[in-house]
JSON list of C-alpha atoms in Angstrom, two decimals:
[
{"chain": "E", "resi": 1365, "resn": "ASN", "atom": "CA", "xyz": [-15.90, 71.96, -10.88]},
{"chain": "E", "resi": 1366, "resn": "ALA", "atom": "CA", "xyz": [-15.91, 68.54, -12.50]},
{"chain": "E", "resi": 1367, "resn": "GLY", "atom": "CA", "xyz": [-12.92, 66.95, -12.66]},
{"chain": "E", "resi": 1368, "resn": "VAL", "atom": "CA", "xyz": [-10.05, 64.77, -11.00]},
{"chain": "E", "resi": 1369, "resn": "THR", "atom": "CA", "xyz": [-8.88, 65.75, -8.00]},
{"chain": "E", "resi": 1370, "resn": "GLN", "atom": "CA", "xyz": [-5.21, 65.06, -6.59]},
{"chain": "E", "resi": 1371, "resn": "THR", "atom": "CA", "xyz": [-3.40, 65.67, -3.28]},
{"chain": "E", "resi": 1372, "resn": "PRO", "atom": "CA", "xyz": [-0.75, 66.14, -2.22]},
{"chain": "E", "resi": 1373, "resn": "LYS", "atom": "CA", "xyz": [0.09, 68.55, -5.79]},
{"chain": "E", "resi": 1374, "resn": "PHE", "atom": "CA", "xyz": [3.99, 68.33, -4.45]},
{"chain": "E", "resi": 1375, "resn": "GLN", "atom": "CA", "xyz": [5.42, 65.98, -1.37]},
{"chain": "E", "resi": 1376, "resn": "VAL", "atom": "CA", "xyz": [9.30, 65.23, -0.28]},
{"chain": "E", "resi": 1377, "resn": "LEU", "atom": "CA", "xyz": [9.66, 62.51, 1.14]},
{"chain": "E", "resi": 1378, "resn": "LYS", "atom": "CA", "xyz": [12.80, 60.62, 2.96]},
{"chain": "E", "resi": 1379, "resn": "THR", "atom": "CA", "xyz": [13.86, 56.79, 1.82]},
{"chain": "E", "resi": 1380, "resn": "GLY", "atom": "CA", "xyz": [11.69, 54.69, 4.03]},
{"chain": "E", "resi": 1381, "resn": "GLN", "atom": "CA", "xyz": [8.33, 56.76, 4.61]},
{"chain": "E", "resi": 1382, "resn": "SER", "atom": "CA", "xyz": [5.43, 55.73, 3.50]},
{"chain": "E", "resi": 1383, "resn": "MET", "atom": "CA", "xyz": [2.31, 57.90, 2.30]},
{"chain": "E", "resi": 1384, "resn": "THR", "atom": "CA", "xyz": [-0.46, 57.67, 0.02]},
{"chain": "E", "resi": 1385, "resn": "LEU", "atom": "CA", "xyz": [-1.57, 59.52, -2.99]},
{"chain": "E", "resi": 1386, "resn": "GLN", "atom": "CA", "xyz": [-5.38, 60.84, -2.85]},
{"chain": "E", "resi": 1387, "resn": "CYS", "atom": "CA", "xyz": [-7.13, 60.99, -6.34]},
{"chain": "E", "resi": 1388, "resn": "ALA", "atom": "CA", "xyz": [-11.11, 61.76, -6.79]},
{"chain": "E", "resi": 1389, "resn": "GLN", "atom": "CA", "xyz": [-13.58, 62.18, -9.39]},
{"chain": "E", "resi": 1390, "resn": "ASP", "atom": "CA", "xyz": [-16.81, 63.25, -9.00]},
{"chain": "E", "resi": 1391, "resn": "MET", "atom": "CA", "xyz": [-18.16, 62.18, -13.05]},
{"chain": "E", "resi": 1392, "resn": "ASN", "atom": "CA", "xyz": [-19.46, 58.64, -12.09]},
{"chain": "E", "resi": 1393, "resn": "HIS", "atom": "CA", "xyz": [-16.58, 57.43, -14.23]},
{"chain": "E", "resi": 1394, "resn": "ASN", "atom": "CA", "xyz": [-16.27, 53.69, -13.60]},
{"chain": "E", "resi": 1395, "resn": "SER", "atom": "CA", "xyz": [-12.28, 53.13, -14.63]},
{"chain": "E", "resi": 1396, "resn": "MET", "atom": "CA", "xyz": [-9.68, 55.07, -12.95]},
{"chain": "E", "resi": 1397, "resn": "TYR", "atom": "CA", "xyz": [-5.98, 54.76, -13.10]},
{"chain": "E", "resi": 1398, "resn": "TRP", "atom": "CA", "xyz": [-2.95, 55.52, -11.98]},
{"chain": "E", "resi": 1399, "resn": "TYR", "atom": "CA", "xyz": [0.80, 56.44, -14.35]},
{"chain": "E", "resi": 1400, "resn": "ARG", "atom": "CA", "xyz": [3.81, 57.90, -13.08]},
{"chain": "E", "resi": 1401, "resn": "GLN", "atom": "CA", "xyz": [5.91, 60.04, -15.66]},
{"chain": "E", "resi": 1402, "resn": "ASP", "atom": "CA", "xyz": [9.78, 60.16, -15.79]},
{"chain": "E", "resi": 1403, "resn": "PRO", "atom": "CA", "xyz": [11.77, 62.44, -18.10]},
{"chain": "E", "resi": 1404, "resn": "GLY", "atom": "CA", "xyz": [11.43, 61.67, -21.47]},
{"chain": "E", "resi": 1405, "resn": "MET", "atom": "CA", "xyz": [9.51, 58.51, -20.34]},
{"chain": "E", "resi": 1406, "resn": "GLY", "atom": "CA", "xyz": [6.29, 59.38, -21.17]},
{"chain": "E", "resi": 1407, "resn": "LEU", "atom": "CA", "xyz": [3.64, 58.17, -18.90]},
{"chain": "E", "resi": 1408, "resn": "ARG", "atom": "CA", "xyz": [3.45, 54.77, -17.73]},
{"chain": "E", "resi": 1409, "resn": "LEU", "atom": "CA", "xyz": [0.42, 52.69, -15.71]},
{"chain": "E", "resi": 1410, "resn": "ILE", "atom": "CA", "xyz": [1.05, 51.84, -12.47]},
{"chain": "E", "resi": 1411, "resn": "TYR", "atom": "CA", "xyz": [-2.40, 50.30, -11.67]},
{"chain": "E", "resi": 1412, "resn": "TYR", "atom": "CA", "xyz": [-6.56, 50.73, -12.68]},
{"chain": "E", "resi": 1413, "resn": "SER", "atom": "CA", "xyz": [-9.34, 49.74, -11.59]},
{"chain": "E", "resi": 1414, "resn": "ALA", "atom": "CA", "xyz": [-12.01, 48.58, -13.92]},
{"chain": "E", "resi": 1415, "resn": "SER", "atom": "CA", "xyz": [-15.22, 49.85, -11.62]},
{"chain": "E", "resi": 1416, "resn": "GLU", "atom": "CA", "xyz": [-15.59, 49.81, -7.67]},
{"chain": "E", "resi": 1417, "resn": "GLY", "atom": "CA", "xyz": [-13.80, 47.00, -5.85]},
{"chain": "E", "resi": 1418, "resn": "THR", "atom": "CA", "xyz": [-11.56, 45.44, -8.49]},
{"chain": "E", "resi": 1419, "resn": "THR", "atom": "CA", "xyz": [-7.84, 46.30, -9.28]},
{"chain": "E", "resi": 1420, "resn": "ASP", "atom": "CA", "xyz": [-5.16, 45.23, -11.99]},
{"chain": "E", "resi": 1421, "resn": "LYS", "atom": "CA", "xyz": [-1.45, 45.59, -12.35]},
{"chain": "E", "resi": 1422, "resn": "GLY", "atom": "CA", "xyz": [-0.41, 47.85, -15.21]},
{"chain": "E", "resi": 1423, "resn": "GLU", "atom": "CA", "xyz": [3.23, 48.07, -16.24]},
{"chain": "E", "resi": 1424, "resn": "VAL", "atom": "CA", "xyz": [5.22, 49.42, -13.72]},
{"chain": "E", "resi": 1425, "resn": "PRO", "atom": "CA", "xyz": [3.43, 48.31, -9.75]},
{"chain": "E", "resi": 1426, "resn": "ASN", "atom": "CA", "xyz": [6.25, 47.17, -7.82]},
{"chain": "E", "resi": 1427, "resn": "GLY", "atom": "CA", "xyz": [6.73, 49.36, -4.88]},
{"chain": "E", "resi": 1428, "resn": "TYR", "atom": "CA", "xyz": [2.87, 50.32, -4.81]},
{"chain": "E", "resi": 1429, "resn": "ASN", "atom": "CA", "xyz": [-0.56, 49.14, -3.60]},
{"chain": "E", "resi": 1430, "resn": "VAL", "atom": "CA", "xyz": [-4.36, 50.87, -4.76]},
{"chain": "E", "resi": 1431, "resn": "SER", "atom": "CA", "xyz": [-6.92, 50.54, -2.86]},
{"chain": "E", "resi": 1432, "resn": "ARG", "atom": "CA", "xyz": [-10.34, 51.50, -4.67]},
{"chain": "E", "resi": 1433, "resn": "LEU", "atom": "CA", "xyz": [-12.41, 53.13, -1.78]},
{"chain": "E", "resi": 1434, "resn": "ASN", "atom": "CA", "xyz": [-15.49, 53.93, -3.76]},
{"chain": "E", "resi": 1435, "resn": "LYS", "atom": "CA", "xyz": [-16.63, 54.79, -7.06]},
{"chain": "E", "resi": 1436, "resn": "ARG", "atom": "CA", "xyz": [-15.19, 58.52, -6.74]},
{"chain": "E", "resi": 1437, "resn": "GLU", "atom": "CA", "xyz": [-11.78, 57.68, -5.12]},
{"chain": "E", "resi": 1438, "resn": "PHE", "atom": "CA", "xyz": [-8.85, 55.87, -5.98]},
{"chain": "E", "resi": 1439, "resn": "SER", "atom": "CA", "xyz": [-5.62, 56.00, -3.92]},
{"chain": "E", "resi": 1440, "resn": "LEU", "atom": "CA", "xyz": [-2.04, 55.12, -4.23]},
{"chain": "E", "resi": 1441, "resn": "ARG", "atom": "CA", "xyz": [0.14, 53.86, -1.19]},
{"chain": "E", "resi": 1442, "resn": "LEU", "atom": "CA", "xyz": [3.99, 53.98, -1.22]},
{"chain": "E", "resi": 1443, "resn": "GLU", "atom": "CA", "xyz": [4.69, 51.67, 1.50]},
{"chain": "E", "resi": 1444, "resn": "SER", "atom": "CA", "xyz": [8.82, 52.18, 2.00]},
{"chain": "E", "resi": 1445, "resn": "ALA", "atom": "CA", "xyz": [9.50, 54.63, -0.76]},
{"chain": "E", "resi": 1446, "resn": "ALA", "atom": "CA", "xyz": [12.52, 54.99, -2.75]},
{"chain": "E", "resi": 1447, "resn": "PRO", "atom": "CA", "xyz": [14.50, 57.38, -4.88]},
{"chain": "E", "resi": 1448, "resn": "SER", "atom": "CA", "xyz": [13.28, 55.18, -7.62]},
{"chain": "E", "resi": 1449, "resn": "GLN", "atom": "CA", "xyz": [10.16, 56.65, -7.11]},
{"chain": "E", "resi": 1450, "resn": "THR", "atom": "CA", "xyz": [10.80, 60.36, -7.63]},
{"chain": "E", "resi": 1451, "resn": "SER", "atom": "CA", "xyz": [8.36, 60.95, -10.23]},
{"chain": "E", "resi": 1452, "resn": "VAL", "atom": "CA", "xyz": [5.05, 62.79, -11.19]},
{"chain": "E", "resi": 1453, "resn": "TYR", "atom": "CA", "xyz": [2.08, 60.71, -10.80]},
{"chain": "E", "resi": 1454, "resn": "PHE", "atom": "CA", "xyz": [-0.77, 61.58, -12.37]},
{"chain": "E", "resi": 1455, "resn": "CYS", "atom": "CA", "xyz": [-4.80, 59.89, -11.73]},
{"chain": "E", "resi": 1456, "resn": "ALA", "atom": "CA", "xyz": [-7.16, 60.11, -14.41]},
{"chain": "E", "resi": 1457, "resn": "SER", "atom": "CA", "xyz": [-10.64, 58.44, -14.59]},
{"chain": "E", "resi": 1458, "resn": "ARG", "atom": "CA", "xyz": [-12.81, 57.03, -17.81]},
{"chain": "E", "resi": 1459, "resn": "THR", "atom": "CA", "xyz": [-16.49, 56.09, -18.46]},
{"chain": "E", "resi": 1460, "resn": "VAL", "atom": "CA", "xyz": [-17.19, 52.98, -20.92]},
{"chain": "E", "resi": 1461, "resn": "SER", "atom": "CA", "xyz": [-20.55, 54.66, -21.50]},
{"chain": "E", "resi": 1462, "resn": "GLU", "atom": "CA", "xyz": [-18.89, 57.92, -22.82]},
{"chain": "E", "resi": 1463, "resn": "LEU", "atom": "CA", "xyz": [-19.76, 58.50, -25.91]},
{"chain": "E", "resi": 1464, "resn": "ILE", "atom": "CA", "xyz": [-17.78, 61.54, -26.90]},
{"chain": "E", "resi": 1465, "resn": "ASN", "atom": "CA", "xyz": [-13.80, 61.69, -27.82]},
{"chain": "E", "resi": 1466, "resn": "TYR", "atom": "CA", "xyz": [-12.35, 63.02, -24.43]},
{"chain": "E", "resi": 1467, "resn": "GLY", "atom": "CA", "xyz": [-12.79, 59.42, -22.63]},
{"chain": "E", "resi": 1468, "resn": "TYR", "atom": "CA", "xyz": [-10.00, 59.65, -20.23]},
{"chain": "E", "resi": 1469, "resn": "THR", "atom": "CA", "xyz": [-9.58, 63.14, -17.92]},
{"chain": "E", "resi": 1470, "resn": "PHE", "atom": "CA", "xyz": [-6.75, 63.42, -15.96]},
{"chain": "E", "resi": 1471, "resn": "GLY", "atom": "CA", "xyz": [-5.92, 64.97, -12.68]},
{"chain": "E", "resi": 1472, "resn": "SER", "atom": "CA", "xyz": [-3.21, 67.78, -12.41]},
{"chain": "E", "resi": 1473, "resn": "GLY", "atom": "CA", "xyz": [-0.31, 66.01, -11.21]},
{"chain": "E", "resi": 1474, "resn": "THR", "atom": "CA", "xyz": [1.30, 64.88, -7.75]},
{"chain": "E", "resi": 1475, "resn": "ARG", "atom": "CA", "xyz": [5.46, 65.71, -7.98]},
{"chain": "E", "resi": 1476, "resn": "LEU", "atom": "CA", "xyz": [6.91, 63.45, -5.52]},
{"chain": "E", "resi": 1477, "resn": "THR", "atom": "CA", "xyz": [10.64, 63.49, -4.49]},
{"chain": "E", "resi": 1478, "resn": "VAL", "atom": "CA", "xyz": [12.39, 60.88, -2.33]},
{"chain": "E", "resi": 1479, "resn": "VAL", "atom": "CA", "xyz": [15.22, 61.69, -0.94]},
{"chain": "N", "resi": 679, "resn": "GLU", "atom": "CA", "xyz": [4.11, 43.54, -24.33]},
{"chain": "N", "resi": 680, "resn": "ASP", "atom": "CA", "xyz": [2.43, 46.27, -25.84]},
{"chain": "N", "resi": 681, "resn": "LYS", "atom": "CA", "xyz": [4.88, 48.99, -27.36]},
{"chain": "N", "resi": 682, "resn": "VAL", "atom": "CA", "xyz": [4.27, 52.44, -28.59]},
{"chain": "N", "resi": 683, "resn": "VAL", "atom": "CA", "xyz": [7.39, 54.46, -30.37]},
{"chain": "N", "resi": 684, "resn": "GLN", "atom": "CA", "xyz": [7.30, 58.03, -31.41]},
{"chain": "N", "resi": 685, "resn": "SER", "atom": "CA", "xyz": [9.61, 59.72, -33.48]},
{"chain": "N", "resi": 686, "resn": "PRO", "atom": "CA", "xyz": [11.30, 61.89, -33.62]},
{"chain": "N", "resi": 687, "resn": "LEU", "atom": "CA", "xyz": [11.79, 62.05, -29.51]},
{"chain": "N", "resi": 688, "resn": "SER", "atom": "CA", "xyz": [13.11, 65.77, -30.20]},
{"chain": "N", "resi": 689, "resn": "LEU", "atom": "CA", "xyz": [12.60, 68.55, -32.64]},
{"chain": "N", "resi": 690, "resn": "VAL", "atom": "CA", "xyz": [13.87, 72.22, -33.17]},
{"chain": "N", "resi": 691, "resn": "VAL", "atom": "CA", "xyz": [12.08, 73.98, -35.89]},
{"chain": "N", "resi": 692, "resn": "HIS", "atom": "CA", "xyz": [11.73, 77.93, -36.77]},
{"chain": "N", "resi": 693, "resn": "GLU", "atom": "CA", "xyz": [8.73, 79.49, -36.46]},
{"chain": "N", "resi": 694, "resn": "GLY", "atom": "CA", "xyz": [6.11, 79.22, -39.69]},
{"chain": "N", "resi": 695, "resn": "ASP", "atom": "CA", "xyz": [7.58, 75.57, -40.47]},
{"chain": "N", "resi": 696, "resn": "THR", "atom": "CA", "xyz": [5.69, 72.04, -40.55]},
{"chain": "N", "resi": 697, "resn": "VAL", "atom": "CA", "xyz": [6.26, 69.44, -38.58]},
{"chain": "N", "resi": 698, "resn": "THR", "atom": "CA", "xyz": [5.09, 65.97, -38.59]},
{"chain": "N", "resi": 699, "resn": "LEU", "atom": "CA", "xyz": [5.42, 63.78, -36.19]},
{"chain": "N", "resi": 700, "resn": "ASN", "atom": "CA", "xyz": [5.25, 59.50, -35.85]},
{"chain": "N", "resi": 701, "resn": "CYS", "atom": "CA", "xyz": [3.55, 57.06, -33.81]},
{"chain": "N", "resi": 702, "resn": "SER", "atom": "CA", "xyz": [4.07, 53.48, -34.03]},
{"chain": "N", "resi": 703, "resn": "TYR", "atom": "CA", "xyz": [2.32, 50.94, -32.25]},
{"chain": "N", "resi": 704, "resn": "GLU", "atom": "CA", "xyz": [2.21, 47.07, -31.41]},
{"chain": "N", "resi": 705, "resn": "VAL", "atom": "CA", "xyz": [-0.89, 46.77, -28.85]},
{"chain": "N", "resi": 706, "resn": "THR", "atom": "CA", "xyz": [-3.06, 43.94, -28.48]},
{"chain": "N", "resi": 707, "resn": "ASN", "atom": "CA", "xyz": [-6.46, 44.00, -28.70]},
{"chain": "N", "resi": 708, "resn": "PHE", "atom": "CA", "xyz": [-6.35, 47.70, -30.20]},
{"chain": "N", "resi": 709, "resn": "ARG", "atom": "CA", "xyz": [-9.21, 50.22, -29.70]},
{"chain": "N", "resi": 710, "resn": "SER", "atom": "CA", "xyz": [-8.10, 53.56, -31.05]},
{"chain": "N", "resi": 711, "resn": "LEU", "atom": "CA", "xyz": [-5.14, 56.41, -31.03]},
{"chain": "N", "resi": 712, "resn": "LEU", "atom": "CA", "xyz": [-5.01, 58.96, -28.88]},
{"chain": "N", "resi": 713, "resn": "TRP", "atom": "CA", "xyz": [-2.89, 62.38, -29.19]},
{"chain": "N", "resi": 714, "resn": "TYR", "atom": "CA", "xyz": [-1.86, 64.39, -26.20]},
{"chain": "N", "resi": 715, "resn": "LYS", "atom": "CA", "xyz": [-0.23, 67.72, -25.65]},
{"chain": "N", "resi": 716, "resn": "GLN", "atom": "CA", "xyz": [1.40, 68.63, -22.35]},
{"chain": "N", "resi": 717, "resn": "GLU", "atom": "CA", "xyz": [2.98, 71.75, -21.53]},
{"chain": "N", "resi": 718, "resn": "LYS", "atom": "CA", "xyz": [4.42, 70.85, -17.76]},
{"chain": "N", "resi": 719, "resn": "LYS", "atom": "CA", "xyz": [1.36, 69.98, -16.07]},
{"chain": "N", "resi": 720, "resn": "ALA", "atom": "CA", "xyz": [-1.44, 66.98, -16.98]},
{"chain": "N", "resi": 721, "resn": "PRO", "atom": "CA", "xyz": [-1.84, 66.34, -21.08]},
{"chain": "N", "resi": 722, "resn": "THR", "atom": "CA", "xyz": [-4.55, 67.93, -23.15]},
{"chain": "N", "resi": 723, "resn": "PHE", "atom": "CA", "xyz": [-6.48, 65.73, -25.46]},
{"chain": "N", "resi": 724, "resn": "LEU", "atom": "CA", "xyz": [-6.10, 66.83, -29.10]},
{"chain": "N", "resi": 725, "resn": "PHE", "atom": "CA", "xyz": [-7.21, 63.83, -30.95]},
{"chain": "N", "resi": 726, "resn": "MET", "atom": "CA", "xyz": [-8.68, 60.19, -30.91]},
{"chain": "N", "resi": 727, "resn": "LEU", "atom": "CA", "xyz": [-8.52, 58.43, -33.93]},
{"chain": "N", "resi": 728, "resn": "THR", "atom": "CA", "xyz": [-10.82, 54.65, -34.35]},
{"chain": "N", "resi": 729, "resn": "SER", "atom": "CA", "xyz": [-10.64, 54.28, -37.87]},
{"chain": "N", "resi": 730, "resn": "SER", "atom": "CA", "xyz": [-7.85, 54.19, -40.84]},
{"chain": "N", "resi": 731, "resn": "GLY", "atom": "CA", "xyz": [-7.35, 56.98, -43.66]},
{"chain": "N", "resi": 732, "resn": "ILE", "atom": "CA", "xyz": [-9.74, 59.13, -41.67]},
{"chain": "N", "resi": 733, "resn": "GLU", "atom": "CA", "xyz": [-7.94, 62.49, -41.43]},
{"chain": "N", "resi": 734, "resn": "LYS", "atom": "CA", "xyz": [-9.04, 64.49, -37.77]},
{"chain": "N", "resi": 735, "resn": "LYS", "atom": "CA", "xyz": [-8.29, 68.42, -38.09]},
{"chain": "N", "resi": 736, "resn": "SER", "atom": "CA", "xyz": [-8.03, 70.56, -35.35]},
{"chain": "N", "resi": 737, "resn": "GLY", "atom": "CA", "xyz": [-7.13, 74.31, -36.88]},
{"chain": "N", "resi": 738, "resn": "ARG", "atom": "CA", "xyz": [-3.27, 73.77, -37.88]},
{"chain": "N", "resi": 739, "resn": "LEU", "atom": "CA", "xyz": [-3.04, 70.28, -36.51]},
{"chain": "N", "resi": 740, "resn": "SER", "atom": "CA", "xyz": [-4.49, 67.30, -38.05]},
{"chain": "N", "resi": 741, "resn": "SER", "atom": "CA", "xyz": [-3.80, 63.43, -37.89]},
{"chain": "N", "resi": 742, "resn": "ILE", "atom": "CA", "xyz": [-4.41, 60.66, -39.32]},
{"chain": "N", "resi": 743, "resn": "LEU", "atom": "CA", "xyz": [-4.18, 56.76, -38.80]},
{"chain": "N", "resi": 744, "resn": "ASP", "atom": "CA", "xyz": [-2.83, 54.02, -40.60]},
{"chain": "N", "resi": 745, "resn": "LYS", "atom": "CA", "xyz": [-4.49, 50.83, -39.21]},
{"chain": "N", "resi": 746, "resn": "LYS", "atom": "CA", "xyz": [-2.35, 48.36, -41.71]},
{"chain": "N", "resi": 747, "resn": "GLU", "atom": "CA", "xyz": [0.53, 50.25, -40.77]},
{"chain": "N", "resi": 748, "resn": "LEU", "atom": "CA", "xyz": [-0.17, 50.26, -37.81]},
{"chain": "N", "resi": 749, "resn": "SER", "atom": "CA", "xyz": [0.73, 53.57, -37.32]},
{"chain": "N", "resi": 750, "resn": "SER", "atom": "CA", "xyz": [-0.30, 57.53, -37.02]},
{"chain": "N", "resi": 751, "resn": "ILE", "atom": "CA", "xyz": [0.88, 60.77, -37.84]},
{"chain": "N", "resi": 752, "resn": "LEU", "atom": "CA", "xyz": [0.38, 64.19, -36.40]},
{"chain": "N", "resi": 753, "resn": "ASN", "atom": "CA", "xyz": [0.92, 67.17, -38.61]},
{"chain": "N", "resi": 754, "resn": "ILE", "atom": "CA", "xyz": [1.46, 70.98, -37.38]},
{"chain": "N", "resi": 755, "resn": "THR", "atom": "CA", "xyz": [1.33, 73.86, -39.94]},
{"chain": "N", "resi": 756, "resn": "ALA", "atom": "CA", "xyz": [2.50, 77.33, -40.08]},
{"chain": "N", "resi": 757, "resn": "THR", "atom": "CA", "xyz": [3.71, 76.48, -36.25]},
{"chain": "N", "resi": 758, "resn": "GLN", "atom": "CA", "xyz": [3.98, 79.11, -33.37]},
{"chain": "N", "resi": 759, "resn": "THR", "atom": "CA", "xyz": [5.68, 79.20, -30.23]},
{"chain": "N", "resi": 760, "resn": "GLY", "atom": "CA", "xyz": [2.79, 78.31, -28.37]},
{"chain": "N", "resi": 761, "resn": "ASP", "atom": "CA", "xyz": [3.14, 74.72, -29.81]},
{"chain": "N", "resi": 762, "resn": "SER", "atom": "CA", "xyz": [6.18, 74.27, -27.92]},
{"chain": "N", "resi": 763, "resn": "ALA", "atom": "CA", "xyz": [5.37, 71.49, -25.81]},
{"chain": "N", "resi": 764, "resn": "ILE", "atom": "CA", "xyz": [5.59, 67.82, -25.61]},
{"chain": "N", "resi": 765, "resn": "TYR", "atom": "CA", "xyz": [3.13, 65.44, -27.53]},
{"chain": "N", "resi": 766, "resn": "LEU", "atom": "CA", "xyz": [2.61, 62.47, -26.51]},
{"chain": "N", "resi": 767, "resn": "CYS", "atom": "CA", "xyz": [0.79, 59.91, -28.63]},
{"chain": "N", "resi": 768, "resn": "ALA", "atom": "CA", "xyz": [-1.02, 56.75, -27.05]},
{"chain": "N", "resi": 769, "resn": "VAL", "atom": "CA", "xyz": [-3.24, 53.29, -27.70]},
{"chain": "N", "resi": 770, "resn": "GLU", "atom": "CA", "xyz": [-6.23, 52.39, -25.81]},
{"chain": "N", "resi": 771, "resn": "TRP", "atom": "CA", "xyz": [-6.22, 48.99, -25.09]},
{"chain": "N", "resi": 772, "resn": "TYR", "atom": "CA", "xyz": [-9.11, 46.66, -23.70]},
{"chain": "N", "resi": 773, "resn": "SER", "atom": "CA", "xyz": [-8.87, 43.64, -21.87]},
{"chain": "N", "resi": 774, "resn": "GLY", "atom": "CA", "xyz": [-11.01, 40.61, -22.06]},
{"chain": "N", "resi": 775, "resn": "GLY", "atom": "CA", "xyz": [-12.18, 41.41, -18.07]},
{"chain": "N", "resi": 776, "resn": "GLY", "atom": "CA", "xyz": [-13.85, 44.55, -19.10]},
{"chain": "N", "resi": 777, "resn": "ALA", "atom": "CA", "xyz": [-11.30, 46.91, -18.31]},
{"chain": "N", "resi": 778, "resn": "ASP", "atom": "CA", "xyz": [-9.13, 49.04, -20.77]},
{"chain": "N", "resi": 779, "resn": "GLY", "atom": "CA", "xyz": [-6.61, 51.66, -20.31]},
{"chain": "N", "resi": 780, "resn": "LEU", "atom": "CA", "xyz": [-4.01, 54.06, -22.26]},
{"chain": "N", "resi": 781, "resn": "THR", "atom": "CA", "xyz": [-0.41, 52.70, -22.89]},
{"chain": "N", "resi": 782, "resn": "PHE", "atom": "CA", "xyz": [1.77, 55.93, -24.38]},
{"chain": "N", "resi": 783, "resn": "GLY", "atom": "CA", "xyz": [4.80, 56.24, -25.79]},
{"chain": "N", "resi": 784, "resn": "LYS", "atom": "CA", "xyz": [7.92, 58.53, -24.57]},
{"chain": "N", "resi": 785, "resn": "GLY", "atom": "CA", "xyz": [6.56, 61.83, -26.48]},
{"chain": "N", "resi": 786, "resn": "THR", "atom": "CA", "xyz": [8.03, 63.92, -28.71]},
{"chain": "N", "resi": 787, "resn": "HIS", "atom": "CA", "xyz": [9.62, 67.30, -27.17]},
{"chain": "N", "resi": 788, "resn": "LEU", "atom": "CA", "xyz": [8.85, 69.79, -29.88]},
{"chain": "N", "resi": 789, "resn": "ILE", "atom": "CA", "xyz": [10.25, 73.12, -29.31]},
{"chain": "N", "resi": 790, "resn": "ILE", "atom": "CA", "xyz": [9.86, 76.31, -31.89]},
{"chain": "N", "resi": 791, "resn": "GLN", "atom": "CA", "xyz": [12.16, 79.18, -32.19]},
{"chain": "N", "resi": 792, "resn": "PRO", "atom": "CA", "xyz": [11.37, 82.85, -33.09]}
]
């Protein structure tokens, strides 16, 4: 099915470990985003990519790096995980040429716990 | 700094009641305002509003944007237990470099009691 696929769905890390969250979309969308959601905080933008080869910082980029590997894939890396990075992470994509209202498509989320 | 503020943050009502959720924003380079419903997983799209004063409706849900007051409301009439969820307001912005994205409010946690 077309959409945004995130892996893994769940992950437990120890403080200081590193990991990469993967995101892929098969809708030929230009823009991709990483958000984190903490209880009572809504979604906060970590990084975004308007097109292949470009990335920009969002509201809360500290402690994260991203790679826009190609048009389909946008990965989020935690180099040295901290308990403050315990959160639910959502990847999303959007095309600027989309004419319908459903401009943003979200993945199902990755629940990350850092102990 | 862009800001989206939702109120109330939580609301408990009885089935059949009508509720109004509020969203105000201060965003540079505003493009549109979106409402989402979230039930323990990814947000699902409800409405996108770009023009002031034009109401969007879908069944028992409706929403309207006031660009002069920089605000929007989401109304739910004849509420049902299935309406229990977090309702997120997001404002879409654009940057000079051609990028765009969403800034979200903290959400309103709505609980409908039978």
